[in-house]
JSON list of C-alpha atoms in Angstrom, two decimals:
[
{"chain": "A", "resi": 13, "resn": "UNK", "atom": "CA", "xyz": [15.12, 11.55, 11.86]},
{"chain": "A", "resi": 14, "resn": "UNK", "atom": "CA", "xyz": [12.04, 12.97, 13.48]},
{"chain": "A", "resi": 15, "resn": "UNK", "atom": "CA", "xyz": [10.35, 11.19, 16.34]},
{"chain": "A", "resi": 16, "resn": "UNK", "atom": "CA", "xyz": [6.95, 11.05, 17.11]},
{"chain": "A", "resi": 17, "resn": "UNK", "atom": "CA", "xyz": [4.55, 10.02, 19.88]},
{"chain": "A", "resi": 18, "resn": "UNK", "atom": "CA", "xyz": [1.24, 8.06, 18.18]},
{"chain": "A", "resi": 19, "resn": "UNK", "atom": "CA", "xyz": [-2.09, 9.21, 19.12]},
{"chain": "A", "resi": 20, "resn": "UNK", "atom": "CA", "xyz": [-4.36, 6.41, 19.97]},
{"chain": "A", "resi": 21, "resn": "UNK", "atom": "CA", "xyz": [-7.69, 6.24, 18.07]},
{"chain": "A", "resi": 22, "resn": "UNK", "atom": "CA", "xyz": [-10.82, 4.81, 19.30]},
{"chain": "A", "resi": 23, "resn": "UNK", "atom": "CA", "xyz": [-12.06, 1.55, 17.88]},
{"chain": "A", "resi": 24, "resn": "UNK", "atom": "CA", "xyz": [-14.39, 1.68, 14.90]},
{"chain": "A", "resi": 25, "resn": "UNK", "atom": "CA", "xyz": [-16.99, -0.86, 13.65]},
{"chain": "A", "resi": 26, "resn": "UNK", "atom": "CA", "xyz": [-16.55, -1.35, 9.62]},
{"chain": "A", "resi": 27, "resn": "UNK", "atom": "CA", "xyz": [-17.67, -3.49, 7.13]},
{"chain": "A", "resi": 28, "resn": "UNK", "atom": "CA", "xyz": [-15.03, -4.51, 4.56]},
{"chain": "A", "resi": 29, "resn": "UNK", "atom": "CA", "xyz": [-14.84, -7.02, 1.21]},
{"chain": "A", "resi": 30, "resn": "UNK", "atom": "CA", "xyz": [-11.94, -9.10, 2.24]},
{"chain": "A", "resi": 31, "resn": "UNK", "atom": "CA", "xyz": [-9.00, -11.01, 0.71]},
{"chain": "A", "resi": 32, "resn": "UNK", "atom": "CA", "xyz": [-6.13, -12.96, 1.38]},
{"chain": "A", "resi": 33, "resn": "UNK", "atom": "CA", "xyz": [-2.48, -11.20, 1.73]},
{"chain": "A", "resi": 34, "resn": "UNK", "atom": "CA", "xyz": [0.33, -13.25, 1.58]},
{"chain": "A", "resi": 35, "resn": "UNK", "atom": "CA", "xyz": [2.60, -14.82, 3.86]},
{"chain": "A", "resi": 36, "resn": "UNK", "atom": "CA", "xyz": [6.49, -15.93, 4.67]},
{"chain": "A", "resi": 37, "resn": "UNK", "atom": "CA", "xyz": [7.85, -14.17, 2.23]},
{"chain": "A", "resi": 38, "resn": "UNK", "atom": "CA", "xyz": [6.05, -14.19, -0.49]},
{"chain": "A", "resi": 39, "resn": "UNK", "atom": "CA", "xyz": [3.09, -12.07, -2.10]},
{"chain": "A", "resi": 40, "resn": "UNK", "atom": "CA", "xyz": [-0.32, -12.66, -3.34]},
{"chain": "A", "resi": 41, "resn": "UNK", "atom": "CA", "xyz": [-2.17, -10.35, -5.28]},
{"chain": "A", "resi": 42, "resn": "UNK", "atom": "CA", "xyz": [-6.39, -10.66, -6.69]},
{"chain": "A", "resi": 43, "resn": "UNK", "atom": "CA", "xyz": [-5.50, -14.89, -5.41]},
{"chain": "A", "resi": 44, "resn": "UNK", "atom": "CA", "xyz": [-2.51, -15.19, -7.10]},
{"chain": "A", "resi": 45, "resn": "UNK", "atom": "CA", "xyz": [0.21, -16.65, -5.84]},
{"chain": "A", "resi": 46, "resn": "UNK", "atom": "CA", "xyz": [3.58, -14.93, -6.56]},
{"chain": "A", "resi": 47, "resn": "UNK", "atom": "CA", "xyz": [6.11, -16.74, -4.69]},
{"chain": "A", "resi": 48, "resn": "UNK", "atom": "CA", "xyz": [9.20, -15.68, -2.64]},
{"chain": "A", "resi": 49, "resn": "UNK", "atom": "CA", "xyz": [10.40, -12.26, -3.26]},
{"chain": "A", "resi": 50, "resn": "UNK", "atom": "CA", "xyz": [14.24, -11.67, -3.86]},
{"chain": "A", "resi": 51, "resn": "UNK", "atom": "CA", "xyz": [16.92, -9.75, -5.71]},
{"chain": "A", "resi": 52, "resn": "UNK", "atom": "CA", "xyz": [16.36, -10.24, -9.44]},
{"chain": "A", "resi": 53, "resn": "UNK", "atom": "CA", "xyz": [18.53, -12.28, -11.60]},
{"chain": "A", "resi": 54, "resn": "UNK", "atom": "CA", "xyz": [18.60, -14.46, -14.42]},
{"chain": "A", "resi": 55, "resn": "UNK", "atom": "CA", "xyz": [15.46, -16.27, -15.51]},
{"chain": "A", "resi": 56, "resn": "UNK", "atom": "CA", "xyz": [12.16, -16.47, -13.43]},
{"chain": "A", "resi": 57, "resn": "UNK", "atom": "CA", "xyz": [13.12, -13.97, -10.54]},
{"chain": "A", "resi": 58, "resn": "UNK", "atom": "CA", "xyz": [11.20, -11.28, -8.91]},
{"chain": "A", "resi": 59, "resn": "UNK", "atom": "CA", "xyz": [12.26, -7.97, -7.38]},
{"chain": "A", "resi": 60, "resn": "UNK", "atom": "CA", "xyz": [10.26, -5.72, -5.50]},
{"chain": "A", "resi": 61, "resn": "UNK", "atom": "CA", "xyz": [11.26, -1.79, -5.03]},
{"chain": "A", "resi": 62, "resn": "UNK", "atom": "CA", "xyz": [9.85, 1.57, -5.89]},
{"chain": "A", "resi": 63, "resn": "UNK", "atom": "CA", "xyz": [9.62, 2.64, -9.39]},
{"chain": "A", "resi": 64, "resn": "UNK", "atom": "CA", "xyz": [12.19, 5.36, -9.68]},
{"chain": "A", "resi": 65, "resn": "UNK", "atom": "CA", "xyz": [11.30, 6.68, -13.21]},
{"chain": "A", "resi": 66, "resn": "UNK", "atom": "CA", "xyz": [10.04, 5.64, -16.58]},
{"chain": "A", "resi": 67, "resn": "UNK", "atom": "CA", "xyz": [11.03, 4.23, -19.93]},
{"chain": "A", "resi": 68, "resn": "UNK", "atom": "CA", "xyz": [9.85, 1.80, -19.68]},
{"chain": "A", "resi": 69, "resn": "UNK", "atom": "CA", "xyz": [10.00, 1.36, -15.62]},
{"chain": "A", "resi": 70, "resn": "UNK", "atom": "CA", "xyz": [13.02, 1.72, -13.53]},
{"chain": "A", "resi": 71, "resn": "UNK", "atom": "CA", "xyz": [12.99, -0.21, -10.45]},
{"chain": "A", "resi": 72, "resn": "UNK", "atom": "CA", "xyz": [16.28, -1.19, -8.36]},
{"chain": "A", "resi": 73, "resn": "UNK", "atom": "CA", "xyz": [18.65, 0.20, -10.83]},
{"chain": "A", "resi": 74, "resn": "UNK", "atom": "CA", "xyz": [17.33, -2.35, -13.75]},
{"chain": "A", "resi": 75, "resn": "UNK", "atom": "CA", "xyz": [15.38, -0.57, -16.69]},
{"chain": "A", "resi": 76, "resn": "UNK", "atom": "CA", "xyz": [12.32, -3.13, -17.52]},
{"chain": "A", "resi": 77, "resn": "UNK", "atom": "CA", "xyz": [10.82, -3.17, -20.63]},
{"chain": "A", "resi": 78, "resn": "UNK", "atom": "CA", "xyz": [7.01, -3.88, -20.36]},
{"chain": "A", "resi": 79, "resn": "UNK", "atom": "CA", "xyz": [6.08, -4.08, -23.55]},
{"chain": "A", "resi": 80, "resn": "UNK", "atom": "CA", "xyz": [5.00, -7.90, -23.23]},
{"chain": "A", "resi": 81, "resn": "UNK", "atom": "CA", "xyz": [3.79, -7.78, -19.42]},
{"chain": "A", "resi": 82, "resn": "UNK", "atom": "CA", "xyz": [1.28, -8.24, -17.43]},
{"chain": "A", "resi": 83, "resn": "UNK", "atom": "CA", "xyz": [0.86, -5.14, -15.17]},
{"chain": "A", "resi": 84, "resn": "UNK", "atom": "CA", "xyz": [-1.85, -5.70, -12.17]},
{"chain": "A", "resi": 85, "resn": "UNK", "atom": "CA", "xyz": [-2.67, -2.57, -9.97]},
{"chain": "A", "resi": 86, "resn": "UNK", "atom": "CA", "xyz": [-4.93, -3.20, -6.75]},
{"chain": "A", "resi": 87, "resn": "UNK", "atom": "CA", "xyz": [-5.66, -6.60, -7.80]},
{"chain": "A", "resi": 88, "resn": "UNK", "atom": "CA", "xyz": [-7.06, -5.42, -11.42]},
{"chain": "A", "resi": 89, "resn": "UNK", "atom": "CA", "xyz": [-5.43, -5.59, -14.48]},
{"chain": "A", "resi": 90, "resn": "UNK", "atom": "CA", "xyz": [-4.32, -2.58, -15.82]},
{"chain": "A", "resi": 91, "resn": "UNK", "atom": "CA", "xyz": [-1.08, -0.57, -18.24]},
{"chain": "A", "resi": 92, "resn": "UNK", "atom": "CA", "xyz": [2.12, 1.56, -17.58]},
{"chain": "A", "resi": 93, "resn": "UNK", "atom": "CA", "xyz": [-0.37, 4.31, -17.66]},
{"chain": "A", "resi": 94, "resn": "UNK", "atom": "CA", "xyz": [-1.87, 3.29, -13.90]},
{"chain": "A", "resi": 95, "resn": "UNK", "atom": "CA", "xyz": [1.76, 3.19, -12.36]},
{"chain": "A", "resi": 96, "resn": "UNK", "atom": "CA", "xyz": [3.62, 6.17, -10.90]},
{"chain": "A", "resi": 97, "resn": "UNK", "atom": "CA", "xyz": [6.66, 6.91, -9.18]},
{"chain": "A", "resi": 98, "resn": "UNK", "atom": "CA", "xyz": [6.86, 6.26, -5.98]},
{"chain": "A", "resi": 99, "resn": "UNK", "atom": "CA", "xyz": [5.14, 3.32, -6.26]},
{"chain": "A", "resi": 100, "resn": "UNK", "atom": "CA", "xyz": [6.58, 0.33, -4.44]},
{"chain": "A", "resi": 101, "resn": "UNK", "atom": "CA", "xyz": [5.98, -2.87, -6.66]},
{"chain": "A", "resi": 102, "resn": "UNK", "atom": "CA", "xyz": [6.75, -6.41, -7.55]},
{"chain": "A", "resi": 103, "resn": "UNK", "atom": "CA", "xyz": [8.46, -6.92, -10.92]},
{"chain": "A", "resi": 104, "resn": "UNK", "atom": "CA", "xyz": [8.74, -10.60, -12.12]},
{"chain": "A", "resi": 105, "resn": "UNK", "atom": "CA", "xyz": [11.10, -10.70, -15.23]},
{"chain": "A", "resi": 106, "resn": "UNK", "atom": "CA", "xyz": [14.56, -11.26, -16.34]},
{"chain": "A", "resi": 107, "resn": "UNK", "atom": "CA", "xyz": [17.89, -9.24, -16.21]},
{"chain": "A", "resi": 108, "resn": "UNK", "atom": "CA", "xyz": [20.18, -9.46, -19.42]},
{"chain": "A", "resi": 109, "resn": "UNK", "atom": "CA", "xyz": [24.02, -9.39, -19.23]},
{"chain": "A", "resi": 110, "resn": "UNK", "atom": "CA", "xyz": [24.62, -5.88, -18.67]},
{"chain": "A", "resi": 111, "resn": "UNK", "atom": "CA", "xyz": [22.67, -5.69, -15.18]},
{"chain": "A", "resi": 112, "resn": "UNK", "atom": "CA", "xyz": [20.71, -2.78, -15.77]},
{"chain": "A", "resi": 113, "resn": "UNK", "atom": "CA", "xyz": [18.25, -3.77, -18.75]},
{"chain": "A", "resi": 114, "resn": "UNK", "atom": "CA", "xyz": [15.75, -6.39, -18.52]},
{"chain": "A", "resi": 115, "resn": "UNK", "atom": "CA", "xyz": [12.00, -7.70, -19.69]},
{"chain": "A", "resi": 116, "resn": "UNK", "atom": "CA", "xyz": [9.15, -7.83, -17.19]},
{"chain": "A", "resi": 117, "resn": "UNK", "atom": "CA", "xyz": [6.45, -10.37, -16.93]},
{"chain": "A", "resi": 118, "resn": "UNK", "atom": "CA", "xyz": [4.62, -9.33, -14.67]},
{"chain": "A", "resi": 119, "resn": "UNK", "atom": "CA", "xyz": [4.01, -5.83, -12.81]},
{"chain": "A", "resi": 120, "resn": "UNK", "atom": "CA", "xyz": [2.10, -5.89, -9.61]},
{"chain": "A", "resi": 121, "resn": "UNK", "atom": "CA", "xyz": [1.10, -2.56, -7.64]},
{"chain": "A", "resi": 122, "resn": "UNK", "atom": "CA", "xyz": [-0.84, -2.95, -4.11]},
{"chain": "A", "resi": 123, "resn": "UNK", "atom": "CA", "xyz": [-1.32, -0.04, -1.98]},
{"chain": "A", "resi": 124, "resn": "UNK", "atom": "CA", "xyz": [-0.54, -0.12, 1.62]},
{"chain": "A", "resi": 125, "resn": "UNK", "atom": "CA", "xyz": [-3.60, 1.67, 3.03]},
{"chain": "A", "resi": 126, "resn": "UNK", "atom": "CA", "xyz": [-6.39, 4.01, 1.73]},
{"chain": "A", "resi": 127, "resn": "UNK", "atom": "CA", "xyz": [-8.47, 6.11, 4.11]},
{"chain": "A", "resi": 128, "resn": "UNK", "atom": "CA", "xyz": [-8.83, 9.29, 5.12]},
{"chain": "A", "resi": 129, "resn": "UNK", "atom": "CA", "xyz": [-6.16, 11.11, 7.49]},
{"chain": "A", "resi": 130, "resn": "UNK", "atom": "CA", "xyz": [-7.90, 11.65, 10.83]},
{"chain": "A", "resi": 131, "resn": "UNK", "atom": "CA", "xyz": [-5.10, 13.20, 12.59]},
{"chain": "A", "resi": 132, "resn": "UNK", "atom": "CA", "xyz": [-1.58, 15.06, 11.30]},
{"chain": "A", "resi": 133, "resn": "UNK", "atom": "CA", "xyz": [1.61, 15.89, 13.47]},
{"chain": "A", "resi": 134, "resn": "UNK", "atom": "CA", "xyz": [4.26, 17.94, 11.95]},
{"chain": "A", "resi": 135, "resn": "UNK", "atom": "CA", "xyz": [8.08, 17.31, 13.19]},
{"chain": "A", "resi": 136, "resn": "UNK", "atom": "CA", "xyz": [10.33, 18.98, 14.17]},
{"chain": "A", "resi": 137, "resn": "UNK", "atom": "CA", "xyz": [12.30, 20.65, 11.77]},
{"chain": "A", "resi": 138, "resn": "UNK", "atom": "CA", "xyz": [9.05, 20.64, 9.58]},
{"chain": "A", "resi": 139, "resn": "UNK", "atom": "CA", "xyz": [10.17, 18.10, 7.26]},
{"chain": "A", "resi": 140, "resn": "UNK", "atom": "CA", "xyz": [8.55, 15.20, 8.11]},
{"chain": "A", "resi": 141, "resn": "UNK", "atom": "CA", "xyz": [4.90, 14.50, 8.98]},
{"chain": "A", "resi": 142, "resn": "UNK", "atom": "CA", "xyz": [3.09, 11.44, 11.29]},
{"chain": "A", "resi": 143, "resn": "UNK", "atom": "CA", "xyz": [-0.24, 10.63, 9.34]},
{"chain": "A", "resi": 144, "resn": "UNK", "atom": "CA", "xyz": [-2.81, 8.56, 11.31]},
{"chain": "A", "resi": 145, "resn": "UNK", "atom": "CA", "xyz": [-4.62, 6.76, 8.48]},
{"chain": "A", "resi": 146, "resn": "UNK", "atom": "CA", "xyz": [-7.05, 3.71, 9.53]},
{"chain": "A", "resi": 147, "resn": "UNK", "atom": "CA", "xyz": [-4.76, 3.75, 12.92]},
{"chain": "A", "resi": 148, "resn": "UNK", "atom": "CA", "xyz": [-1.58, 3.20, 11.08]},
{"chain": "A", "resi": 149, "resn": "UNK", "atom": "CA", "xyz": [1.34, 5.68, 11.56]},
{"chain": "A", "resi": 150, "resn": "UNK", "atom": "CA", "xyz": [2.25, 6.85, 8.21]},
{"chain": "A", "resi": 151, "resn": "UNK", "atom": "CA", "xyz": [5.60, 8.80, 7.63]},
{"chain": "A", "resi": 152, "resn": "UNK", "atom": "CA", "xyz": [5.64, 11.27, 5.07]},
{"chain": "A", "resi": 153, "resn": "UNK", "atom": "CA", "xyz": [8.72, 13.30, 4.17]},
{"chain": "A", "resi": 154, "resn": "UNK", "atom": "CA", "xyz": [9.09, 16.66, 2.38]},
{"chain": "A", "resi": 155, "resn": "UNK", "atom": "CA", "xyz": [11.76, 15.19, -0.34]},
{"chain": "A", "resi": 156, "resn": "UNK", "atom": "CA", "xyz": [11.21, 11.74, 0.58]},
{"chain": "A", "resi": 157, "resn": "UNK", "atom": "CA", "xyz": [7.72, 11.00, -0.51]},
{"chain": "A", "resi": 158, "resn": "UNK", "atom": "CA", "xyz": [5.63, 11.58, -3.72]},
{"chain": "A", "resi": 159, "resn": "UNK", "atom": "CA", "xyz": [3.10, 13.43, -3.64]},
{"chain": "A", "resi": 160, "resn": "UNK", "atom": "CA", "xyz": [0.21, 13.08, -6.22]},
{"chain": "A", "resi": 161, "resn": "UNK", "atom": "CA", "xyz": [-3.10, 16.00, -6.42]},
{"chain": "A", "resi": 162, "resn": "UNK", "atom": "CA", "xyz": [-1.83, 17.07, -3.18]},
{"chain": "A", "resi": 163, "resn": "UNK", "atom": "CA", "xyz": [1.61, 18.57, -1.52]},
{"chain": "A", "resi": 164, "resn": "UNK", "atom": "CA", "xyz": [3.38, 17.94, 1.92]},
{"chain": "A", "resi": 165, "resn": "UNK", "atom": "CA", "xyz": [2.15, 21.22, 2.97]},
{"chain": "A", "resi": 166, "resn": "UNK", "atom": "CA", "xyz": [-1.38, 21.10, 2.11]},
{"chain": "A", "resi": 167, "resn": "UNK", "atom": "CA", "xyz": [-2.10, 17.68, 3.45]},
{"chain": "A", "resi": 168, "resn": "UNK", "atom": "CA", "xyz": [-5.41, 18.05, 5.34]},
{"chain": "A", "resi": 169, "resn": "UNK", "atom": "CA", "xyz": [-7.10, 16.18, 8.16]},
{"chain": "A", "resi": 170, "resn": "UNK", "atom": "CA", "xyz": [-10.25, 14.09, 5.88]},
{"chain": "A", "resi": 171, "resn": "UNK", "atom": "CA", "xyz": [-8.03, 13.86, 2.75]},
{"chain": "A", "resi": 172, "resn": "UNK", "atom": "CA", "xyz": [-8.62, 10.60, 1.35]},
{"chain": "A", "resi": 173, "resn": "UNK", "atom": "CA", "xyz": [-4.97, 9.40, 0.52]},
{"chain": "A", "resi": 174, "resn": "UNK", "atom": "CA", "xyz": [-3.73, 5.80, -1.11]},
{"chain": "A", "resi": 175, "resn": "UNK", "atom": "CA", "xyz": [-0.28, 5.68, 0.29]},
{"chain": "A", "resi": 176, "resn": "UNK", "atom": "CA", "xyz": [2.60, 3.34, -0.98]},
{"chain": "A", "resi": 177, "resn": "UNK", "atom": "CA", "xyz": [5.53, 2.62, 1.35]},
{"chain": "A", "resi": 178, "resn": "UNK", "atom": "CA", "xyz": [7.21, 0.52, 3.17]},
{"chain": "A", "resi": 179, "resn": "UNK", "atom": "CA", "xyz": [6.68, -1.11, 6.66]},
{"chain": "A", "resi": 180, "resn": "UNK", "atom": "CA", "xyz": [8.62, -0.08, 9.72]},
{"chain": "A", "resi": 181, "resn": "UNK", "atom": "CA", "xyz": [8.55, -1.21, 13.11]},
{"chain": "A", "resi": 182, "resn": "UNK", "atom": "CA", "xyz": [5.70, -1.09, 15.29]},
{"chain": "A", "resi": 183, "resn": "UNK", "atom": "CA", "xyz": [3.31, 0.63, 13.68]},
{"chain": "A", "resi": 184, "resn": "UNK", "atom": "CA", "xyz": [4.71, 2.77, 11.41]},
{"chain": "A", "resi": 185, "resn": "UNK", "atom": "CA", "xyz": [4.87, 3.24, 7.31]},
{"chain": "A", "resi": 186, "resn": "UNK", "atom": "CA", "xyz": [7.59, 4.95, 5.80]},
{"chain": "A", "resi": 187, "resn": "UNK", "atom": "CA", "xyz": [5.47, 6.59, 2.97]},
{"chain": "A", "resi": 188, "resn": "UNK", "atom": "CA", "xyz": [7.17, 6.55, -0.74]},
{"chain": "A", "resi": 189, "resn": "UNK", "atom": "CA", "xyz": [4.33, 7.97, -2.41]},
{"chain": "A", "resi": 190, "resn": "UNK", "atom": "CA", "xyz": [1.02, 9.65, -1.40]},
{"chain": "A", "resi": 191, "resn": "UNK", "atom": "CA", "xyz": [-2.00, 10.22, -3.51]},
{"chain": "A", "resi": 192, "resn": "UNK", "atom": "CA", "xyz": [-5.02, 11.91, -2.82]},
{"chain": "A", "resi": 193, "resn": "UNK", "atom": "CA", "xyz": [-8.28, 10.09, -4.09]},
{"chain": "A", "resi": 194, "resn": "UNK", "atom": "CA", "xyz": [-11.08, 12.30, -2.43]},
{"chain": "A", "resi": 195, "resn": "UNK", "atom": "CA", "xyz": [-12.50, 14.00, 0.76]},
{"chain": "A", "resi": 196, "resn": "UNK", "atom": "CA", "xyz": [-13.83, 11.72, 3.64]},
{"chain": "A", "resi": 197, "resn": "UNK", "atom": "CA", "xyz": [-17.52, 10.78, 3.77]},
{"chain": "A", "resi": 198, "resn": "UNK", "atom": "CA", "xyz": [-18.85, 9.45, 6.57]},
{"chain": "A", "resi": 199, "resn": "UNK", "atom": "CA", "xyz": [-20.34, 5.85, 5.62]},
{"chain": "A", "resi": 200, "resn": "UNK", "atom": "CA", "xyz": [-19.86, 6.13, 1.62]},
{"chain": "A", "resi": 201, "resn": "UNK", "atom": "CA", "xyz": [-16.10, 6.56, 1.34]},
{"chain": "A", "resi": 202, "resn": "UNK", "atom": "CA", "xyz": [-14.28, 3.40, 0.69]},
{"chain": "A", "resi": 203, "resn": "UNK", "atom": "CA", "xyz": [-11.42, 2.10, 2.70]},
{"chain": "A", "resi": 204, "resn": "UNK", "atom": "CA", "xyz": [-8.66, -0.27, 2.07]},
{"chain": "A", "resi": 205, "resn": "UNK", "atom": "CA", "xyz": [-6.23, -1.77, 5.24]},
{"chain": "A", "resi": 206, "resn": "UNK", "atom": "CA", "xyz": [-4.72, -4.90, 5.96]},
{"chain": "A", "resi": 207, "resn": "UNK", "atom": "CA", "xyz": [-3.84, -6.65, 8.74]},
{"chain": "A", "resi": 208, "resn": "UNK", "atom": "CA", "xyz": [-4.11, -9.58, 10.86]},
{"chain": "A", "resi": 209, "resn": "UNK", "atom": "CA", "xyz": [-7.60, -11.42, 11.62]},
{"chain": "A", "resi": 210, "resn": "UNK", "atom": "CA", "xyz": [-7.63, -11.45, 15.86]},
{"chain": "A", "resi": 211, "resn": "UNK", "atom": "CA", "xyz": [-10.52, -12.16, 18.27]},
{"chain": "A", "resi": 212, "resn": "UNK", "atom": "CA", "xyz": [-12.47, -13.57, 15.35]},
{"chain": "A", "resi": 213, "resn": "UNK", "atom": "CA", "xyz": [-16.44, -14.50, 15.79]},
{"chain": "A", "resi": 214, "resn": "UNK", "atom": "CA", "xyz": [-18.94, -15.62, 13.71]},
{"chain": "A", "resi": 215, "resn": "UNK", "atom": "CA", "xyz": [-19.68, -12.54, 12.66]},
{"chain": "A", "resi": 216, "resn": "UNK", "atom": "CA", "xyz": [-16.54, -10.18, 13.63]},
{"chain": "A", "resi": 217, "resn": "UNK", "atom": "CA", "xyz": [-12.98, -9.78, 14.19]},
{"chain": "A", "resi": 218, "resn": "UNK", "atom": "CA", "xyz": [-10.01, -7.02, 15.37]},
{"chain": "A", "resi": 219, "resn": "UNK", "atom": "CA", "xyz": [-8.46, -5.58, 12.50]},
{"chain": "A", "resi": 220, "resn": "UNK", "atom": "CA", "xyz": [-5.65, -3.07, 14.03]},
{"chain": "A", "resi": 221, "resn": "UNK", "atom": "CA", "xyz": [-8.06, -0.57, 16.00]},
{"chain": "A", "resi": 222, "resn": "UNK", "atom": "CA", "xyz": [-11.51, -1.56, 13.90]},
{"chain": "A", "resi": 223, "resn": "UNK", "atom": "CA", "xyz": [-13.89, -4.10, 14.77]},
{"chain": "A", "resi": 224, "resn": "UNK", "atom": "CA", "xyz": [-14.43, -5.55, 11.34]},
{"chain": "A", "resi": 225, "resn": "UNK", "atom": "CA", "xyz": [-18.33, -6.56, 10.71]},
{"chain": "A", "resi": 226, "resn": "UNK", "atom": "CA", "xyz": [-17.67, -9.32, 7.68]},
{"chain": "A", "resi": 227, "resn": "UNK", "atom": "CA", "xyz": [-21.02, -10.86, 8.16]},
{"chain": "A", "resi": 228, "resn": "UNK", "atom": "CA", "xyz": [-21.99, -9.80, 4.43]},
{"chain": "A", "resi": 229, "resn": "UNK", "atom": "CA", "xyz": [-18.10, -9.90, 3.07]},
{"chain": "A", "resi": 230, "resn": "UNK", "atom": "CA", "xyz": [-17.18, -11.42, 0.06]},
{"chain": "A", "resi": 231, "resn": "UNK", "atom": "CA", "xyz": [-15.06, -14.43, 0.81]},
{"chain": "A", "resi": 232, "resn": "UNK", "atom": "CA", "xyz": [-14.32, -15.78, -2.30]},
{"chain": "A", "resi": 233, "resn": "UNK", "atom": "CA", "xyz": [-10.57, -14.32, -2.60]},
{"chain": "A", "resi": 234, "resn": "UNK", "atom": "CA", "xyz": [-10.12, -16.15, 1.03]},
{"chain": "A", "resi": 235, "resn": "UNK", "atom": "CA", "xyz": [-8.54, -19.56, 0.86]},
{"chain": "A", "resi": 236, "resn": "UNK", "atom": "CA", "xyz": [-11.31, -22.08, 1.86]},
{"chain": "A", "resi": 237, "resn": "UNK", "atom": "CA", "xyz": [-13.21, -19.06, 2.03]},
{"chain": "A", "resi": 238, "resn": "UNK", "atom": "CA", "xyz": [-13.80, -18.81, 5.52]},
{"chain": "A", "resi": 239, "resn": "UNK", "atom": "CA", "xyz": [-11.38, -16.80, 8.00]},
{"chain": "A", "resi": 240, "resn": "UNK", "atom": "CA", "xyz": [-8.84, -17.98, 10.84]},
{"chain": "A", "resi": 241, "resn": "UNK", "atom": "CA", "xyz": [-7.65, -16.54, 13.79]},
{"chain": "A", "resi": 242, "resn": "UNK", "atom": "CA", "xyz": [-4.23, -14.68, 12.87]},
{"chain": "A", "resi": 243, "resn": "UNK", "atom": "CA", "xyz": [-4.58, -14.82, 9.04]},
{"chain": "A", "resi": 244, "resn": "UNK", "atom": "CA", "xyz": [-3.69, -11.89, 6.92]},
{"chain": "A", "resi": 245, "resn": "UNK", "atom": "CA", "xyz": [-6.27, -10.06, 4.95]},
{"chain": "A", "resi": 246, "resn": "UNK", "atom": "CA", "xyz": [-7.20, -7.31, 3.14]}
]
């Protein structure tokens, strides 16, 4: 495994639309509540993994059928079509008999982070990569990771990349699949993080490295709509 040392960034004032994320466990997605995650069995369970290929979608080991489901991506409804490999996501269903067929209910995809890369540090054996994307460290491997409209080599400081992955320690994100969305513009390029609210103000709060301006932020997918110190968001 490669190591690498993280680059601190200077903090950045930004003004995002906010929502909730969820907490101890569980998962909620455009304010809906999806409960505890776990392996999936029987009737009612959920399992959450990256989808490994399709027909319908393979996730875990179990093919899901998803015919009859709903499939949410980024909080909006959507089809199979909007889903991709690599993508890690949250499959509510049922598992028949056999242990490796079952019926979805429900698909949900939710991205990580999307930003532009502001710095890039190869490793050592030139296999793995440390992304700095909206001051997270984002890991992204030469086999291990997906790449969509761009390639592990060609990765480019101002790419503006919607990552899927999972969460390591610290800061890091073990990226499972990397898609490039557009080139960086200063004040019209949209950004997505999440996070926990700290030093919150009237106006304000810490967001990782940002100072997060939600003066004229759209509250409504906030419970009580109105923030609290230490709550996650979006």
């Amino acid at each position: 495994m490669n190591s690498f040392q993280r680059k601190a960034l200077p903090a950045a004032l930004i003004a995002l639309g906010l929502s909730a994320c969820g907490g101890g466990g569980g998962s909620t997605v455009a304010g809906v509540d999806n409960g505890p995650s776990q392996g999936i069995s029987g009737s009612g369970a959920t399992t959450s993994g990256t989808i490994d290929a399709f027909g319908s979608i393979f996730v875990n080991g179990v093919e899901f059928e998803t015919d009859d489901a709903d499939i949410i991506v980024d909080g909006r409804s959507g089809s199979e079509d909007d889903l991709g490999i690599g993508m890690v996501v949250l499959v509510k269903g049922t598992v028949n008999d056999d242990g490796i067929t079952g019926n979805a209910t429900r698909v949900i995809f939710d991205d990580e982070v999307e930003g532009p890369v502001s710095a890039i540090q190869p490793g050592q054996d030139n296999d793995a990569k440390l992304l700095t994307i909206l001051g997270i460290d984002v890991i992204v491997e030469r086999t291990g990771t997906v790449f969509e409209d761009v390639t592990f080599d060609n990765l480019a400081v101002d790419d503006v990349v919607e990552v899927s992955g999972f969460p390591e320690g610290g800061n890091n994100l073990r990226a499972t699949r990397v898609e490039k969305k557009s080139v960086f513009v200063p004040g019209q390029t949209e950004v997505e993080v999440k996070g926990q609210v700290q030093n919150l103000s009237a106006s304000q709060f810490n967001l990782g490295d940002f100072i997060v301006d939600y003066s004229s932020a759209d509250l409504t997918e906030v419970s009580g709509s109105s923030l609290s110190e230490g709550q996650g968001v979006e």
